[in-house]
PDB file of C-alpha atoms and ligand atoms in Angstrom:
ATOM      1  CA  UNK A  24     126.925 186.877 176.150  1.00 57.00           C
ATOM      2  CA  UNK A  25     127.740 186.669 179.556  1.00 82.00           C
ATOM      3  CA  UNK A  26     125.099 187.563 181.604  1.00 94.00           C
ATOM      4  CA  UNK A  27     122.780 185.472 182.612  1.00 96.00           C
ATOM      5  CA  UNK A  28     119.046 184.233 182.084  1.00 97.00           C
ATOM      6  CA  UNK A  29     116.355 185.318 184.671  1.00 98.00           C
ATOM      7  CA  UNK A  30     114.124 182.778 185.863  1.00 98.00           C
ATOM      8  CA  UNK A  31     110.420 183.359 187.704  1.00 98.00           C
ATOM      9  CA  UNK A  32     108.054 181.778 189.364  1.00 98.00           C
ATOM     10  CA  UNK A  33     105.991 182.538 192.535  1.00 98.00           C
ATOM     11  CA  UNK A  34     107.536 179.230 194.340  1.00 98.00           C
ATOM     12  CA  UNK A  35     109.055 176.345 193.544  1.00 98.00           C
ATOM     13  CA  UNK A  36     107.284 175.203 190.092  1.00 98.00           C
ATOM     14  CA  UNK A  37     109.315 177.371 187.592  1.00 98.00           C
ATOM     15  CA  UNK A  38     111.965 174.921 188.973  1.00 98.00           C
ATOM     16  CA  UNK A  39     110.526 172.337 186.086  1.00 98.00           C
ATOM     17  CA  UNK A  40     110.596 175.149 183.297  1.00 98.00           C
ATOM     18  CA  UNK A  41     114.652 175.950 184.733  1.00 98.00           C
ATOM     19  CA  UNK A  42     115.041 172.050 184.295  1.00 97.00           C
ATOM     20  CA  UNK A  43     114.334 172.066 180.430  1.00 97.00           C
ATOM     21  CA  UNK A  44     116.292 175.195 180.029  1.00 97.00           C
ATOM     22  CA  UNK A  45     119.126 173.526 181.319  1.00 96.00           C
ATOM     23  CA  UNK A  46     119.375 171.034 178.985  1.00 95.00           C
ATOM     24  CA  UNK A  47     118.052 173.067 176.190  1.00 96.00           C
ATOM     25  CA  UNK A  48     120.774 175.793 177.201  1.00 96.00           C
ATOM     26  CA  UNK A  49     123.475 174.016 178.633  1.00 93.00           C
ATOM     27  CA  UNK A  50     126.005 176.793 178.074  1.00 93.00           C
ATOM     28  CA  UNK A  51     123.960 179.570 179.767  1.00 96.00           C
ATOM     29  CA  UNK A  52     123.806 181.141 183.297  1.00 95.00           C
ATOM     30  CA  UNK A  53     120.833 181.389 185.732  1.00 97.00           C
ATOM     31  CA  UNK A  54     119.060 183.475 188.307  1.00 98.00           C
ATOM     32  CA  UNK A  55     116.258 181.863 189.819  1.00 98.00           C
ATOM     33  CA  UNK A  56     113.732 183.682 191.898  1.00 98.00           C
ATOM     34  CA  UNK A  57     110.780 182.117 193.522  1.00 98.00           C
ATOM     35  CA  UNK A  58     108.664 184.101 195.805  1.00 98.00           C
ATOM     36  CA  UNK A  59     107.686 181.116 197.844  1.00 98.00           C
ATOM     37  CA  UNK A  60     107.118 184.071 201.124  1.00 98.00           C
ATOM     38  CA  UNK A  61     103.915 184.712 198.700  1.00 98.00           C
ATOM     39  CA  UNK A  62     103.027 182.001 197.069  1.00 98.00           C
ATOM     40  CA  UNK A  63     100.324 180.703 196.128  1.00 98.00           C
ATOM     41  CA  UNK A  64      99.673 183.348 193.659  1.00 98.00           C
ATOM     42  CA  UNK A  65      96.743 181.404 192.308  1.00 98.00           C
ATOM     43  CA  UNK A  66      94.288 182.516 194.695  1.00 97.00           C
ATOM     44  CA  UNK A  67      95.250 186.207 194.885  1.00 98.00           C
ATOM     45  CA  UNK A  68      93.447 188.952 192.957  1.00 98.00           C
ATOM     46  CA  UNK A  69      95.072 190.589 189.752  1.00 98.00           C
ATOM     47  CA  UNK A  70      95.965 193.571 191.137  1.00 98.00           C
ATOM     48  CA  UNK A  71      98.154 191.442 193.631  1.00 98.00           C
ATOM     49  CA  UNK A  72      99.258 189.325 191.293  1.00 98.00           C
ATOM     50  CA  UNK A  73     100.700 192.076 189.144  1.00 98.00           C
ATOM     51  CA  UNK A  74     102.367 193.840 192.114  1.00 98.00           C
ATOM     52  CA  UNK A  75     104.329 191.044 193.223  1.00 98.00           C
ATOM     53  CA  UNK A  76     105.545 189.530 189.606  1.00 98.00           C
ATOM     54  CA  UNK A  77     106.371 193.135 188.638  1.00 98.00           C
ATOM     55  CA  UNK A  78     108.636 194.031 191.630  1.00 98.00           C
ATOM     56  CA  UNK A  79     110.022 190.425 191.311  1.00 98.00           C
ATOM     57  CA  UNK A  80     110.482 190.951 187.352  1.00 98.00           C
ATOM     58  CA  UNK A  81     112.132 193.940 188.067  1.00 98.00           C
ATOM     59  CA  UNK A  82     114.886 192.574 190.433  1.00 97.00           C
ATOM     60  CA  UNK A  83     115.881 189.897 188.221  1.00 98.00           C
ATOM     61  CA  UNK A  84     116.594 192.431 185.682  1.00 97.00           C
ATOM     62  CA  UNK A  85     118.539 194.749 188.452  1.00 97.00           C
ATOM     63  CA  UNK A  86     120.990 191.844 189.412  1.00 95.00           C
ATOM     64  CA  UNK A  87     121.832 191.874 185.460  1.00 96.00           C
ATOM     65  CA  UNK A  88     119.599 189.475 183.668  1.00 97.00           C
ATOM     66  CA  UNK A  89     119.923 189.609 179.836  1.00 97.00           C
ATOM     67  CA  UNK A  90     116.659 187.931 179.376  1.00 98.00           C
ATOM     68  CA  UNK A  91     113.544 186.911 181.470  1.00 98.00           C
ATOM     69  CA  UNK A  92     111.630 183.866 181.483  1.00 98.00           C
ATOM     70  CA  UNK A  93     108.150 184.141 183.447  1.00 98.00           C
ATOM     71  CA  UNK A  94     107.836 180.411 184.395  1.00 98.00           C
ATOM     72  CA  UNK A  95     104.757 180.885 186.117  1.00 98.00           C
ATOM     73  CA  UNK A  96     101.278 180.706 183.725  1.00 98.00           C
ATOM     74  CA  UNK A  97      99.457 182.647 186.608  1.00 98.00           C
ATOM     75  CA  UNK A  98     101.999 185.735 186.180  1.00 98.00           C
ATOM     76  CA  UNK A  99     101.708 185.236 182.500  1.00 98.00           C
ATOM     77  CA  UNK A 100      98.223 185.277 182.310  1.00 98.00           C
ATOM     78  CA  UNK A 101      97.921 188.090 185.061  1.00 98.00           C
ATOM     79  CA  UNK A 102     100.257 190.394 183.736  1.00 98.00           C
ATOM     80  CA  UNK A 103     102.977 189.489 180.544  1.00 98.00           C
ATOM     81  CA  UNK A 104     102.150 192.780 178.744  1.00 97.00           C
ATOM     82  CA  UNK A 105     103.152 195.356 181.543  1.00 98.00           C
ATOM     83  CA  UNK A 106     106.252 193.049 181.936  1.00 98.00           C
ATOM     84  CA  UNK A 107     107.010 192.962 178.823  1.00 98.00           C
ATOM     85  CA  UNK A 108     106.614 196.966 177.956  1.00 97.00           C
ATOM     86  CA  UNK A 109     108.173 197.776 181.868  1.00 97.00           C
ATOM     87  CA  UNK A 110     111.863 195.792 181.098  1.00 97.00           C
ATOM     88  CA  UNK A 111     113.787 196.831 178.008  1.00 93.00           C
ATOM     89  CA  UNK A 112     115.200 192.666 177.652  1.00 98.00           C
ATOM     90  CA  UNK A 113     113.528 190.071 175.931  1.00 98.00           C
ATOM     91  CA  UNK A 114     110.633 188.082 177.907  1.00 98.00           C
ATOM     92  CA  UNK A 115     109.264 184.713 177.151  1.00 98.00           C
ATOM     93  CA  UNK A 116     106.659 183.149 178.782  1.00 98.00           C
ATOM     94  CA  UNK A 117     104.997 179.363 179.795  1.00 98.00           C
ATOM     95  CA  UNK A 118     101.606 179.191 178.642  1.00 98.00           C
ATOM     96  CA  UNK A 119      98.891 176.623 179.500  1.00 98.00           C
ATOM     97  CA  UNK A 120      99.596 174.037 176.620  1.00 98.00           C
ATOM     98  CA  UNK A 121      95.856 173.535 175.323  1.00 98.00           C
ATOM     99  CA  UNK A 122      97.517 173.820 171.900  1.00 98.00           C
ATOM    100  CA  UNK A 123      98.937 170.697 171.483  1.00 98.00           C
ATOM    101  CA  UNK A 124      96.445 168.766 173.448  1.00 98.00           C
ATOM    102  CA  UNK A 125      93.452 170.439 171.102  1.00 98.00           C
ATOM    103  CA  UNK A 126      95.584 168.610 168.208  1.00 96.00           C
ATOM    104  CA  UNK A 127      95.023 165.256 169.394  1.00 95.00           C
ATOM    105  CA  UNK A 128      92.236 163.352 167.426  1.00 94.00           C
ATOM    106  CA  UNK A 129      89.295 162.421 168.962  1.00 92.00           C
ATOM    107  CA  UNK A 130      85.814 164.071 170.445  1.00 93.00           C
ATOM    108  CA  UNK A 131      87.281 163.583 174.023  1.00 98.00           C
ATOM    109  CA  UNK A 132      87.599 166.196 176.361  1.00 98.00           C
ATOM    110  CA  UNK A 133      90.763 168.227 177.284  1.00 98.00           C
ATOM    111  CA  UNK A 134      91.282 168.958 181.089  1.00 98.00           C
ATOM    112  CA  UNK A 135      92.997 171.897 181.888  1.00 98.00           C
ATOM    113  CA  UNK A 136      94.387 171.991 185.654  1.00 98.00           C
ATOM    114  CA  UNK A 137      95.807 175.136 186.525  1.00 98.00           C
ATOM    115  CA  UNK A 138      95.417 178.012 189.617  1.00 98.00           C
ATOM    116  CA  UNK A 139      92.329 179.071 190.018  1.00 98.00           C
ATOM    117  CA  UNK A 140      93.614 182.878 188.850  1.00 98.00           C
ATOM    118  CA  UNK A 141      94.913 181.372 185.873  1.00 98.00           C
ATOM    119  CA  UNK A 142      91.185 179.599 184.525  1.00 98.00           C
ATOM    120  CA  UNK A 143      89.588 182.940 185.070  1.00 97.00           C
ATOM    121  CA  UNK A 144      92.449 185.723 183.425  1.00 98.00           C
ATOM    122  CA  UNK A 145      91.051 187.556 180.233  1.00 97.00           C
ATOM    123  CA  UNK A 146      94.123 186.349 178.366  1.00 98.00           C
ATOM    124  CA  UNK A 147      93.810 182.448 178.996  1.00 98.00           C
ATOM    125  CA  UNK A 148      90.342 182.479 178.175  1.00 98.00           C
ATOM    126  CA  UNK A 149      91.049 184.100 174.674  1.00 98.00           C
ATOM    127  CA  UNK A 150      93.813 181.397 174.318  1.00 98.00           C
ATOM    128  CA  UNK A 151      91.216 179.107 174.876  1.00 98.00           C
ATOM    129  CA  UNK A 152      88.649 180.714 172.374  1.00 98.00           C
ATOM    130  CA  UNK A 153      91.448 180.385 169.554  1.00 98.00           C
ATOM    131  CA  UNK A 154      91.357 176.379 169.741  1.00 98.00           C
ATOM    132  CA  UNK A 155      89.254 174.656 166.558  1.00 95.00           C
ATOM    133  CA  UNK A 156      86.879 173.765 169.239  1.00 96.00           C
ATOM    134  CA  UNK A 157      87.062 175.587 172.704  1.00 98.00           C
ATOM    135  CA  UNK A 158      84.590 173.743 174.202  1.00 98.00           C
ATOM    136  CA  UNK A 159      86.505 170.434 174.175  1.00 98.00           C
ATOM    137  CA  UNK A 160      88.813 171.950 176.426  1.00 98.00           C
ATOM    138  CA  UNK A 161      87.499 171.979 180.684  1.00 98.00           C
ATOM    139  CA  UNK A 162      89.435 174.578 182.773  1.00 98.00           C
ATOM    140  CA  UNK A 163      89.733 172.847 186.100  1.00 98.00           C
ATOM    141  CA  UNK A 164      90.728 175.046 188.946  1.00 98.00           C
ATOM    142  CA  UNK A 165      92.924 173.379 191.521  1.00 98.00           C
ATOM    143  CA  UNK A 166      93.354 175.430 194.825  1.00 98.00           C
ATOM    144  CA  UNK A 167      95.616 173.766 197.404  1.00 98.00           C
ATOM    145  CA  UNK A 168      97.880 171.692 195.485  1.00 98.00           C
ATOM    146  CA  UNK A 169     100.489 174.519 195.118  1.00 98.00           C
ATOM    147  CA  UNK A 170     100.618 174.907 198.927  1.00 98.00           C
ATOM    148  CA  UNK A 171     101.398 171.118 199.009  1.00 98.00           C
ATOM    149  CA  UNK A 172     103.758 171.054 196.741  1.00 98.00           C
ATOM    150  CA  UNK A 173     105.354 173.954 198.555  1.00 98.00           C
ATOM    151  CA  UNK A 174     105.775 172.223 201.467  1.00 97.00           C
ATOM    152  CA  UNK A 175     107.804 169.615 199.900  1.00 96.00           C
ATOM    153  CA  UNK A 176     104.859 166.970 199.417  1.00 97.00           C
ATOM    154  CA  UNK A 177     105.179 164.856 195.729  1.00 96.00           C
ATOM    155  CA  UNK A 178     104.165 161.303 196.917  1.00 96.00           C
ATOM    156  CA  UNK A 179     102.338 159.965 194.325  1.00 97.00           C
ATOM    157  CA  UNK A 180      99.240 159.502 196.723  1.00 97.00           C
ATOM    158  CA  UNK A 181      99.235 162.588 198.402  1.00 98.00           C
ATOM    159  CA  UNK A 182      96.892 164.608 196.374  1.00 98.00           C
ATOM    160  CA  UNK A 183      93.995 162.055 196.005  1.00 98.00           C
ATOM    161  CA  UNK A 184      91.847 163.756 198.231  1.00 98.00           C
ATOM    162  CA  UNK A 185      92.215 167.295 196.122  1.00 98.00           C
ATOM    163  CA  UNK A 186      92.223 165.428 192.865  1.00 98.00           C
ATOM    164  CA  UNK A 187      89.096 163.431 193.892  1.00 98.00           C
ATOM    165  CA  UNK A 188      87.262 167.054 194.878  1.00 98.00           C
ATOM    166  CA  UNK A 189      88.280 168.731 191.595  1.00 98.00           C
ATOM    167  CA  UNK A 190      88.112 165.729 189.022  1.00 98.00           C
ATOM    168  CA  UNK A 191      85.592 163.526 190.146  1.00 98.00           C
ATOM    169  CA  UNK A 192      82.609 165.631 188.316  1.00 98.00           C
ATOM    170  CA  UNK A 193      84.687 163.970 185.003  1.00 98.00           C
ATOM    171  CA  UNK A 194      84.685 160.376 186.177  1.00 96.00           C
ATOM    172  CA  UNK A 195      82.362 159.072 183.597  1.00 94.00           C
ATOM    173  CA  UNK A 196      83.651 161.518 179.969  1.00 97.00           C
ATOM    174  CA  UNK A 197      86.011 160.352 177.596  1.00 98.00           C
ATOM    175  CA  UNK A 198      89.338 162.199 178.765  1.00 98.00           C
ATOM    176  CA  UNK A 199      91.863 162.847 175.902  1.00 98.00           C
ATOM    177  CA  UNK A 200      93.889 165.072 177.262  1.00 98.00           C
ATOM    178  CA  UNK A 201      94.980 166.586 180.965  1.00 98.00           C
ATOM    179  CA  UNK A 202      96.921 170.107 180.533  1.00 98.00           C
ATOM    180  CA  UNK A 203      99.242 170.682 183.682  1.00 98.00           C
ATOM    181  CA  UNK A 204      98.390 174.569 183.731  1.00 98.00           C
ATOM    182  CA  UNK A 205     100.711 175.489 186.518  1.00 98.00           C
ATOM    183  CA  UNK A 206     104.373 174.740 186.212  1.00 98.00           C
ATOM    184  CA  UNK A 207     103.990 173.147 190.100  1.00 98.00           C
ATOM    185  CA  UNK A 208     101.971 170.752 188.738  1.00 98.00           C
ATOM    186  CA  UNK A 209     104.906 169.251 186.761  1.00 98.00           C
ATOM    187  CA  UNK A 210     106.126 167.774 190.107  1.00 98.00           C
ATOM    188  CA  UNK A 211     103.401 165.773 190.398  1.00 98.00           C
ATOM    189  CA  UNK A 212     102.715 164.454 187.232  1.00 97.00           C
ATOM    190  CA  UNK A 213     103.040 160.991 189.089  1.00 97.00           C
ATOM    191  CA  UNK A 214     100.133 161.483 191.225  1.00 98.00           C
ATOM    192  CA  UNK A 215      97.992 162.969 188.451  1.00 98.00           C
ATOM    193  CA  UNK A 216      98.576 159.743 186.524  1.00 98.00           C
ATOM    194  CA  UNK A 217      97.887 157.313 188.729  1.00 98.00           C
ATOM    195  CA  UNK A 218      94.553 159.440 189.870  1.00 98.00           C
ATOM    196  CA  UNK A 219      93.843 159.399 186.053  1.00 98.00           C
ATOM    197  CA  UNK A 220      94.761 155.544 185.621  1.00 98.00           C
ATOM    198  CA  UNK A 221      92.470 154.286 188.501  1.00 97.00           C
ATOM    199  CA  UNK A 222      89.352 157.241 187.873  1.00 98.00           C
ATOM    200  CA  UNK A 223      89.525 158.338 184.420  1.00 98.00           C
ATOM    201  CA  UNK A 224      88.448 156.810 180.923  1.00 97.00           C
ATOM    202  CA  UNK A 225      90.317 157.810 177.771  1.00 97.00           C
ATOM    203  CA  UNK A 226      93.880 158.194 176.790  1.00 97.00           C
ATOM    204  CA  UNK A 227      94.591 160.970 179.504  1.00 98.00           C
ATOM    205  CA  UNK A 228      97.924 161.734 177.335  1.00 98.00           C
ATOM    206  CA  UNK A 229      99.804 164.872 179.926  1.00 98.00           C
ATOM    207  CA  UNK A 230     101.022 168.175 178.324  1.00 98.00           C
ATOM    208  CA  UNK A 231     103.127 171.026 179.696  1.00 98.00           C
ATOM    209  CA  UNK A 232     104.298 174.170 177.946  1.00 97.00           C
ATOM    210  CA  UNK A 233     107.638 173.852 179.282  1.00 98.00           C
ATOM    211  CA  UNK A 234     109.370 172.357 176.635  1.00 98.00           C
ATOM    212  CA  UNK A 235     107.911 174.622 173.801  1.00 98.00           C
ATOM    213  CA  UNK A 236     108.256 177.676 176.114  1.00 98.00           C
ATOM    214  CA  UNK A 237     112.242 176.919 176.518  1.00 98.00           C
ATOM    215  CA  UNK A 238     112.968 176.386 172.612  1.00 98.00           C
ATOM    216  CA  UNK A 239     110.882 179.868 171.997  1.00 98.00           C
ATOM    217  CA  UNK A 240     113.330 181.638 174.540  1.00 98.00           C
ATOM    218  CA  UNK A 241     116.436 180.155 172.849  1.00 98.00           C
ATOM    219  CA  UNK A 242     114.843 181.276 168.847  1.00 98.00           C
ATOM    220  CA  UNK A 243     114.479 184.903 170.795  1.00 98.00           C
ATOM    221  CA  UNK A 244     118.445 184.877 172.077  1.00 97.00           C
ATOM    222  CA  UNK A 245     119.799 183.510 169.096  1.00 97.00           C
ATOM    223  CA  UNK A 246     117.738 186.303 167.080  1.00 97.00           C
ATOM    224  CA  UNK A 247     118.880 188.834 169.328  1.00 96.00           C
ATOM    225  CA  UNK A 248     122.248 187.240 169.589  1.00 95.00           C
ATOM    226  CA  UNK A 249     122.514 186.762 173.277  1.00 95.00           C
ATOM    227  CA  UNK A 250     122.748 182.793 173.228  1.00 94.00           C
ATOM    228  CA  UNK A 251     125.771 181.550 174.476  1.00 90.00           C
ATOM    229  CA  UNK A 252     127.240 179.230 172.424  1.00 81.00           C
ATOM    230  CA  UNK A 253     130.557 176.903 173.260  1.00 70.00           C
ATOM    231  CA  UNK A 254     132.012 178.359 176.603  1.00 71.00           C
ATOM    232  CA  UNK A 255     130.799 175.488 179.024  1.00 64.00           C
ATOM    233  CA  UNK A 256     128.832 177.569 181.730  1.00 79.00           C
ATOM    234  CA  UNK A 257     125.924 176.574 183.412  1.00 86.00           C
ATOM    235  CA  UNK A 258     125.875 178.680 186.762  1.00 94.00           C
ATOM    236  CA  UNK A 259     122.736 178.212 188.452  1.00 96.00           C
ATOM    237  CA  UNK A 260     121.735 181.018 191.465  1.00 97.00           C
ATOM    238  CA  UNK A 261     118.896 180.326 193.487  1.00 98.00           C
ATOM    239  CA  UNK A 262     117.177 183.123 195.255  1.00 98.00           C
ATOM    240  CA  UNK A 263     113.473 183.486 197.766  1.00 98.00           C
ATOM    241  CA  UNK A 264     111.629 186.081 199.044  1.00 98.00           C
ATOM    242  CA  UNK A 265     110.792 183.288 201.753  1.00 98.00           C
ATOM    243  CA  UNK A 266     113.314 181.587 203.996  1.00 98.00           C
ATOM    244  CA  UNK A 267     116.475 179.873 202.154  1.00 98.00           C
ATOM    245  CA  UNK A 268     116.929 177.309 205.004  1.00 98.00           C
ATOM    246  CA  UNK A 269     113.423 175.905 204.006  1.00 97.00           C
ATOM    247  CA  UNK A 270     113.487 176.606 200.146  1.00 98.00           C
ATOM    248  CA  UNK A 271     116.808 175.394 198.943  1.00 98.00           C
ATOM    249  CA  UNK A 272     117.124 172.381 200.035  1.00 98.00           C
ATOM    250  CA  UNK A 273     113.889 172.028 198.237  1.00 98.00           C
ATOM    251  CA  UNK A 274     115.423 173.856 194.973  1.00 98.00           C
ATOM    252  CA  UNK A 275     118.094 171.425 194.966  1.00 97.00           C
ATOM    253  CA  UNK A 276     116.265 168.063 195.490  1.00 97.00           C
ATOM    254  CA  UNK A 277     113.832 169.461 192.798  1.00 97.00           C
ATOM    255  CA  UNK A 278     116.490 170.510 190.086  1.00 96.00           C
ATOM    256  CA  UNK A 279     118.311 166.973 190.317  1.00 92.00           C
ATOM    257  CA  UNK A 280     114.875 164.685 190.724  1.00 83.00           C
ATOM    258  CA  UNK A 281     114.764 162.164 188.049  1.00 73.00           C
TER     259      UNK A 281
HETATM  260  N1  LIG B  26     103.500 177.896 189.294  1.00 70.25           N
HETATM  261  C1  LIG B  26     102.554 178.892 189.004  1.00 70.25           C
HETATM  262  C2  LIG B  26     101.827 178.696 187.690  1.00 70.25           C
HETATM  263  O1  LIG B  26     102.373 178.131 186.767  1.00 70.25           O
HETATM  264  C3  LIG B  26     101.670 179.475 190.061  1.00 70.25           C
HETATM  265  C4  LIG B  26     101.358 178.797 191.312  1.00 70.25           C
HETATM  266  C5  LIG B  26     100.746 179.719 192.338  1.00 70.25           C
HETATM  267  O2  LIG B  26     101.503 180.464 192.937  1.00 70.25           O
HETATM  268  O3  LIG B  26      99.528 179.670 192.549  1.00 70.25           O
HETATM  269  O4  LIG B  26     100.719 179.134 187.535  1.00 70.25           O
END
């Protein structure tokens, strides 16, 4: 099918999820729409939160979308369900990935970095409840980083002063596992690394949904029989409800970074 594949985030992190997709679904078209002029979303209340992903959720299906993927987990833990019953097109969704990291052996704790919304929403917490053991996982709220990242900032030592306020309270547990909760995050895996490697003990193993999240939206096409299979396509449109002089060059540099 022609039409393409609606991509959403509140900024520029659904730009990591759009990554995978494109190489999971190299024959398929793409909207993306960040609303970087209200971003972060992560420290907005739920009514907001709804408001804005609905009305952006809702454009992406008026410029023709055949399918929407929410690449934001604050959107998905604010508000999936009213999405989901509002747009008559299939909707898959990133999810913190405390899944796999709960499947690790070991007694060591799980860190779970994500917005501050997302650590707090009704339906993350009963994601969390479903683990074997829900108290190995530590939801770790992270204000400021997504305005950073926003502004174009990824330097691997950028963030220590932020990572140092929110992690330091875990300096001396066993660390198994660090969950990047916010699809921003995923551009800075670098800097959460090396904070981990010089402050943390354990294996500190990263895990996104993004991966997972992708293959899910292709099962739903091919079951619907949407996918596009064998034309070579792979039209990528960028749009922002902020300014595109300052967020496309940004889009760019983040689609091609290594
Ligand atoms: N990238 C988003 C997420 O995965 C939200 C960031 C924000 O706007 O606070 O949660």
């Amino acid at each position: 099918m022609e039409k393409p594949i609606g991509v959403f985030d509140s900024g520029l992190g659904g730009v990591s999820v759009l990554r995978e997709a494109i190489r999971i679904l190299p024959h398929e078209d793409f909207i993306y729409y960040g609303d970087n002029r209200n971003a972060p979303y992560g420290d907005r209340t739920e009514q907001e939160i709804t408001k804005l992903t609905m009305h952006c959720a809702h454009a992406l299906a008026r410029c023709g979308a055949k399918a929407i993927l929410i690449a934001c987990n604050t959107a998905t833990a604010t508000c999936i369900e009213q999405i989901r019953s509002d747009l008559n097109i299939p909707v898959v969704s990133v999810e913190p990935a405390i899944k796999p990291a709960c499947m690790q052996p070991g007694n060591g704790k799980i860190l779970m970095m994500a917005t501050q919304a997302t650590t707090h929403l009704k339906r993350y917490l009963a994601l969390q409840a479903r683990m074997p053991n829900p108290a190995r996982v530590i939801n770790v709220p992270c204000p400021g980083l997504v305005e950073r990242i926003e502004r174009g900032i990824f330097a691997e030592d950028a963030f220590d002063d932020l990572l140092d306020q929110y992690l330091s309270a875990y300096h001396t547990m066993q660390i198994d596992g660090i969950v990047l909760g916010c699809t921003h995050y995923i551009f800075i895996r670098d800097a959460i690394k090396r904070y981990a490697a010089m402050h943390l003990h354990g294996t500190c193993t990263l895990f996104d949904g993004n991966a997972a999240t992708v293959y899910q939206l292709k099962r739903v096409l091919e079951a619907q029989r949407l996918l596009n299979v064998g034309t070579a396509s792979g039209n990528i449109t960028f749009h922002t409800s902020g300014d595109p002089a300052q967020y496309a060059p940004l889009f760019e540099l983040l689609l091609h970074r290594p």
